[in-house]
CSV table of C-alpha atoms in Angstrom, one decimal:
chain,number,residue,atom,x,y,z
L,614,MET,CA,-40.6,-22.7,26.1
L,615,LEU,CA,-43.8,-21.9,25.3
L,616,THR,CA,-45.6,-19.4,28.1
L,617,VAL,CA,-48.7,-18.9,25.7
L,618,ASP,CA,-50.4,-21.2,25.1
L,619,PHE,CA,-51.6,-21.2,21.4
L,620,SER,CA,-55.1,-23.3,22.3
L,621,ARG,CA,-56.1,-21.2,24.8
L,622,PHE,CA,-54.4,-17.8,22.7
L,623,PRO,CA,-55.1,-18.9,18.7
L,624,LEU,CA,-53.6,-17.2,15.9
L,625,ALA,CA,-55.0,-16.7,12.3
L,626,PRO,CA,-52.7,-16.8,9.5
L,627,GLY,CA,-51.9,-12.9,8.3
L,628,ASP,CA,-52.7,-11.2,12.1
L,629,ARG,CA,-50.1,-8.7,12.8
L,630,VAL,CA,-48.3,-9.9,16.0
L,631,LEU,CA,-46.4,-7.5,18.3
L,632,ASP,CA,-44.4,-9.6,20.6
L,633,LEU,CA,-43.5,-6.7,23.7
L,634,GLY,CA,-40.3,-7.8,25.2
L,635,CYS,CA,-39.6,-9.7,22.9
L,636,GLY,CA,-36.1,-10.9,25.0
L,637,ALA,CA,-34.7,-13.8,22.8
L,638,GLY,CA,-38.0,-14.3,20.7
L,639,ARG,CA,-39.5,-17.8,21.7
L,640,HIS,CA,-42.6,-16.2,21.6
L,641,ALA,CA,-42.2,-15.0,18.1
L,642,PHE,CA,-40.7,-17.5,16.7
L,643,GLU,CA,-43.5,-19.9,17.4
L,644,CYS,CA,-46.1,-16.5,15.5
L,645,TYR,CA,-43.7,-16.5,12.8
L,646,ARG,CA,-43.9,-20.3,12.5
L,647,ARG,CA,-47.8,-20.5,12.9
L,648,GLY,CA,-48.0,-17.4,9.4
L,649,ALA,CA,-48.7,-13.9,12.0
L,650,GLN,CA,-46.9,-10.8,10.5
L,651,VAL,CA,-44.8,-10.2,14.1
L,652,VAL,CA,-43.2,-7.6,15.1
L,653,ALA,CA,-40.6,-8.2,17.7
L,654,LEU,CA,-39.3,-5.0,20.0
L,655,ASP,CA,-37.2,-5.1,22.8
L,656,GLN,CA,-34.9,-2.7,24.2
L,657,ASN,CA,-32.1,-4.8,24.5
L,658,GLY,CA,-30.2,-4.0,21.2
L,659,GLU,CA,-28.0,-7.4,21.3
L,660,GLU,CA,-31.0,-9.2,22.0
L,661,ILE,CA,-32.4,-8.1,19.1
L,662,ARG,CA,-29.6,-8.7,16.7
L,663,GLU,CA,-29.8,-12.5,17.9
L,664,VAL,CA,-33.8,-12.3,17.0
L,665,ALA,CA,-33.2,-10.5,14.0
L,666,LYS,CA,-30.6,-13.6,12.8
L,667,TRP,CA,-33.0,-16.2,14.0
L,668,PHE,CA,-35.7,-15.0,11.7
L,669,ALA,CA,-33.3,-14.8,9.0
L,670,ALA,CA,-32.9,-18.6,9.1
L,671,MET,CA,-36.4,-19.6,9.9
L,672,LYS,CA,-37.2,-18.0,6.3
L,673,GLU,CA,-33.7,-19.5,5.0
L,674,ALA,CA,-34.8,-22.8,5.9
L,675,GLY,CA,-38.8,-22.6,4.9
L,676,GLU,CA,-40.1,-22.7,8.4
L,677,ALA,CA,-42.6,-20.4,8.1
L,678,PRO,CA,-45.4,-20.4,5.6
L,679,ASP,CA,-45.9,-18.1,2.9
L,680,GLY,CA,-47.9,-14.3,3.3
L,681,ALA,CA,-46.0,-14.7,7.0
L,682,THR,CA,-43.2,-12.0,8.1
L,683,ALA,CA,-41.0,-10.9,11.0
L,684,THR,CA,-39.0,-7.8,11.9
L,685,ALA,CA,-36.7,-7.2,14.9
L,686,MET,CA,-36.2,-3.8,16.5
L,687,GLU,CA,-35.1,-1.6,19.7
L,688,GLY,CA,-37.8,0.4,21.3
L,689,ASP,CA,-39.2,1.9,23.9
L,690,ALA,CA,-42.8,-0.5,25.6
L,691,LEU,CA,-43.4,3.4,27.2
L,692,ALA,CA,-43.2,4.7,24.3
L,693,LEU,CA,-44.3,2.8,20.9
L,694,PRO,CA,-43.5,3.5,17.6
L,695,PHE,CA,-46.5,2.0,15.6
L,696,PRO,CA,-49.8,4.1,15.7
L,697,ASP,CA,-53.3,3.8,17.2
L,698,GLU,CA,-54.7,0.1,16.2
L,699,SER,CA,-51.7,-1.4,14.3
L,700,PHE,CA,-52.4,-4.9,16.5
L,701,ASP,CA,-54.5,-7.7,16.1
L,702,VAL,CA,-52.4,-9.8,18.8
L,703,VAL,CA,-50.2,-8.7,21.4
L,704,ILE,CA,-47.6,-10.5,23.7
L,705,ILE,CA,-46.0,-9.5,26.5
L,706,SER,CA,-44.1,-12.4,28.4
L,707,GLU,CA,-42.6,-12.1,31.3
L,708,VAL,CA,-41.5,-7.9,31.4
L,709,MET,CA,-44.6,-6.1,33.7
L,710,GLU,CA,-42.6,-7.3,36.8
L,711,HIS,CA,-39.2,-5.1,35.3
L,712,ILE,CA,-40.8,-2.0,34.6
L,713,PRO,CA,-42.2,0.9,37.4
L,714,ASP,CA,-44.8,2.1,35.6
L,715,ASP,CA,-46.9,-0.6,34.3
L,716,LYS,CA,-50.1,1.0,33.8
L,717,GLY,CA,-48.6,2.7,31.5
L,718,VAL,CA,-47.4,-0.1,29.2
L,719,LEU,CA,-50.8,-1.1,29.7
L,720,ALA,CA,-51.8,1.6,28.0
L,721,GLU,CA,-49.6,1.8,25.9
L,722,MET,CA,-50.2,-2.0,24.1
L,723,VAL,CA,-54.3,-0.6,24.9
L,724,ARG,CA,-53.9,2.1,21.9
L,725,VAL,CA,-51.6,-0.1,19.5
L,726,LEU,CA,-54.0,-3.2,19.5
L,727,LYS,CA,-56.5,-3.1,17.0
L,728,PRO,CA,-60.6,-3.3,18.7
L,729,GLY,CA,-61.5,-6.8,19.4
L,730,GLY,CA,-57.5,-7.7,19.3
L,731,ARG,CA,-55.9,-10.0,21.6
L,732,ILE,CA,-53.5,-9.3,24.3
L,733,ALA,CA,-51.8,-12.2,26.0
L,734,ILE,CA,-49.9,-11.2,29.4
L,735,THR,CA,-47.4,-13.6,31.8
L,736,VAL,CA,-46.1,-12.6,34.7
L,737,PRO,CA,-44.1,-14.4,37.2
L,738,ARG,CA,-46.5,-16.8,39.8
L,739,TYR,CA,-46.6,-14.8,43.5
L,740,GLY,CA,-46.3,-18.0,45.4
L,741,PRO,CA,-42.9,-19.3,44.0
L,742,GLU,CA,-41.7,-15.8,43.2
L,743,LYS,CA,-42.4,-15.2,47.0
L,744,VAL,CA,-40.0,-17.6,47.7
L,745,CYS,CA,-37.6,-16.5,45.6
L,746,TRP,CA,-37.1,-13.1,46.9
L,747,ALA,CA,-37.4,-14.6,50.6
L,748,LEU,CA,-34.0,-17.3,49.6
L,749,SER,CA,-31.9,-14.6,47.8
L,750,ASP,CA,-31.3,-10.3,47.6
L,751,GLU,CA,-29.6,-11.4,45.1
L,752,TYR,CA,-32.4,-13.0,42.4
L,753,HIS,CA,-34.0,-9.7,42.6
L,754,GLU,CA,-31.7,-6.5,43.2
L,755,VAL,CA,-29.6,-6.2,40.3
L,756,GLU,CA,-30.0,-3.5,37.4
L,757,GLY,CA,-33.0,-4.5,35.0
L,758,GLY,CA,-34.6,-7.2,38.0
L,759,HIS,CA,-37.9,-8.2,39.4
L,760,ILE,CA,-39.6,-4.9,41.4
L,761,ARG,CA,-42.8,-6.2,42.1
L,762,ILE,CA,-44.6,-10.0,42.6
L,763,TYR,CA,-48.3,-9.7,41.6
L,764,LYS,CA,-50.8,-11.4,43.1
L,765,ALA,CA,-53.3,-12.7,40.2
L,766,ASP,CA,-56.3,-10.3,41.4
L,767,GLU,CA,-53.8,-7.4,41.3
L,768,LEU,CA,-52.6,-7.8,38.1
L,769,LEU,CA,-56.3,-8.8,36.4
L,770,ALA,CA,-57.7,-5.7,38.2
L,771,LYS,CA,-55.0,-3.1,36.0
L,772,ILE,CA,-55.8,-5.0,32.9
L,773,ARG,CA,-59.5,-4.6,33.3
L,774,GLY,CA,-59.1,-1.1,34.5
L,775,ALA,CA,-56.8,-0.8,31.1
L,776,GLY,CA,-59.9,-0.9,29.4
L,777,LEU,CA,-58.9,-4.7,28.1
L,778,LYS,CA,-61.5,-8.0,28.9
L,779,PRO,CA,-59.9,-10.9,30.9
L,780,TYR,CA,-61.1,-14.3,29.1
L,781,GLY,CA,-58.7,-16.8,30.5
L,782,THR,CA,-56.2,-17.3,33.2
L,783,HIS,CA,-53.8,-20.1,34.0
L,784,HIS,CA,-50.4,-20.9,35.1
L,785,ALA,CA,-46.9,-22.4,33.9
L,786,HIS,CA,-44.5,-24.3,34.4
L,787,ALA,CA,-44.5,-26.3,37.8
L,788,LEU,CA,-40.7,-27.8,37.0
L,789,HIS,CA,-39.4,-24.6,36.7
L,790,SER,CA,-39.9,-23.3,39.9
L,791,PRO,CA,-37.7,-25.7,42.5
L,792,TYR,CA,-35.3,-25.1,39.9
L,793,TRP,CA,-35.6,-21.5,40.7
L,794,TRP,CA,-35.5,-22.3,44.2
L,795,LEU,CA,-32.5,-24.4,43.8
L,796,LYS,CA,-30.6,-21.5,42.3
L,797,CYS,CA,-31.6,-19.2,44.9
L,798,ALA,CA,-30.2,-21.3,47.8
L,799,PHE,CA,-27.1,-22.1,46.6
L,800,GLY,CA,-26.6,-18.8,44.5
L,801,VAL,CA,-28.3,-17.3,41.2
L,802,ASP,CA,-24.7,-17.1,40.0
L,803,ASN,CA,-23.7,-20.8,40.9
L,804,ASP,CA,-24.4,-22.6,37.7
L,805,LYS,CA,-21.5,-25.5,39.4
L,806,ALA,CA,-23.6,-26.8,42.4
L,807,LEU,CA,-24.6,-30.5,42.2
L,808,PRO,CA,-28.5,-30.0,42.7
L,809,VAL,CA,-28.4,-27.0,40.1
L,810,ARG,CA,-26.7,-28.7,37.7
L,811,ALA,CA,-28.5,-31.7,38.5
L,812,TYR,CA,-31.9,-30.8,38.1
L,813,HIS,CA,-30.9,-28.4,34.8
L,814,LYS,CA,-30.2,-31.4,32.5
L,815,LEU,CA,-33.6,-32.9,33.7
L,816,LEU,CA,-35.3,-29.8,32.9
L,817,VAL,CA,-33.2,-30.1,29.7
L,818,TRP,CA,-34.3,-33.3,28.9
L,819,ASP,CA,-37.4,-32.5,29.1
L,820,ILE,CA,-37.2,-30.0,27.0
L,821,MET,CA,-35.3,-31.8,24.4
L,822,LYS,CA,-37.5,-35.1,25.1
L,823,LYS,CA,-41.2,-33.6,25.6
L,824,PRO,CA,-42.2,-37.2,27.8
L,825,LEU,CA,-45.5,-38.2,28.8
L,826,ALA,CA,-44.8,-38.3,32.9
L,827,THR,CA,-43.2,-34.9,32.7
L,828,ARG,CA,-46.0,-33.7,30.8
L,829,VAL,CA,-48.5,-35.3,33.3
L,830,ALA,CA,-46.7,-34.7,36.0
L,831,GLU,CA,-45.9,-30.4,35.2
L,832,GLN,CA,-49.6,-30.3,33.9
L,833,ALA,CA,-50.8,-31.8,38.2
L,834,LEU,CA,-48.5,-29.4,39.7
L,835,ASN,CA,-49.1,-26.0,37.7
L,836,PRO,CA,-52.0,-25.1,39.7
L,837,LEU,CA,-50.0,-25.9,42.8
L,838,ILE,CA,-46.4,-24.2,41.8
L,839,GLY,CA,-46.2,-23.2,38.3
L,840,LYS,CA,-44.2,-20.1,38.1
L,841,SER,CA,-46.1,-18.6,35.4
L,842,PHE,CA,-49.0,-16.6,35.6
L,843,VAL,CA,-50.6,-16.8,32.3
L,844,ALA,CA,-53.7,-13.9,31.5
L,845,TYR,CA,-55.0,-13.3,28.3
L,846,ALA,CA,-58.0,-10.2,27.4
L,847,THR,CA,-59.5,-8.6,24.6
L,848,LYS,CA,-60.2,-5.2,23.7
L,849,PRO,CA,-63.9,-4.6,23.4
L,850,HIS,CA,-65.1,-2.9,20.1
L,851,LEU,CA,-66.5,0.2,21.5
L,852,PRO,CA,-70.2,1.6,19.6
L,853,ARG,CA,-69.9,3.6,16.7
L,854,LEU,CA,-70.6,7.1,16.7
L,855,SER,CA,-73.9,7.0,15.1
L,856,GLU,CA,-75.0,4.2,16.8
L,857,THR,CA,-74.4,6.1,20.5
L,858,SER,CA,-76.3,9.4,18.5
L,859,GLU,CA,-79.1,7.0,17.3
L,860,THR,CA,-79.0,5.4,21.3
L,861,SER,CA,-79.3,9.1,22.8
L,862,GLU,CA,-82.3,10.5,20.4
L,863,THR,CA,-84.1,7.0,20.8
L,864,SER,CA,-83.7,7.3,24.5
L,865,GLU,CA,-84.8,11.5,24.4
L,866,ALA,CA,-87.6,10.7,22.2
L,867,ALA,CA,-88.9,7.8,24.5
L,868,ALA,CA,-88.4,10.4,27.5
L,869,LYS,CA,-91.4,12.6,26.3
């Protein structure tokens, strides 16, 4: 289940991609299938080992085209182990709401992104997330849990403040919002409650079968109750030093 829409966030074969806070690796796997050179990074060593196994299985099964590469590694989002301007693309999905120093994470992503590179950021949407917090303290008051709820304008302001230029937004996963409301109402760890089990079966069926009816319904509901807010941005090209000097010299000459 992808949150990033690759029709709005296109990848080219050979693009060097960082999936930051990759979790189980869903976006990293899709980028690998599209021919990218992928680095999947997360602080959770157990998940990284699983992602590495899936990368190996995908290679063995021929799921990735020639030239595509994939690496899974442990790392700290606030101290990325990469040189400046290392990546064409950075993805960070459902991660920033967990990290106290979100501005620091943004700064690190901008540092490793090449000028002209693209970044996709997804976070839980304000409205549906507020409902979850209201229904259950357990939902967010856990170690490593959600520590903030972003309003769209707030996140976009932070993206601009980091030196990025947003170019598009949308919402995703409307059908998942009621599922999490049910989980919060019946107990986050209570998977035996009948409404939770029934709705989970519906979601699994939807993911596996992709029926037209639920696809249309989710597309219609996303602007209203989409579980995730997704923002896309680019890192502007800075003027070269020689161009800056020439502009300065021209301005000085015109002033004389």
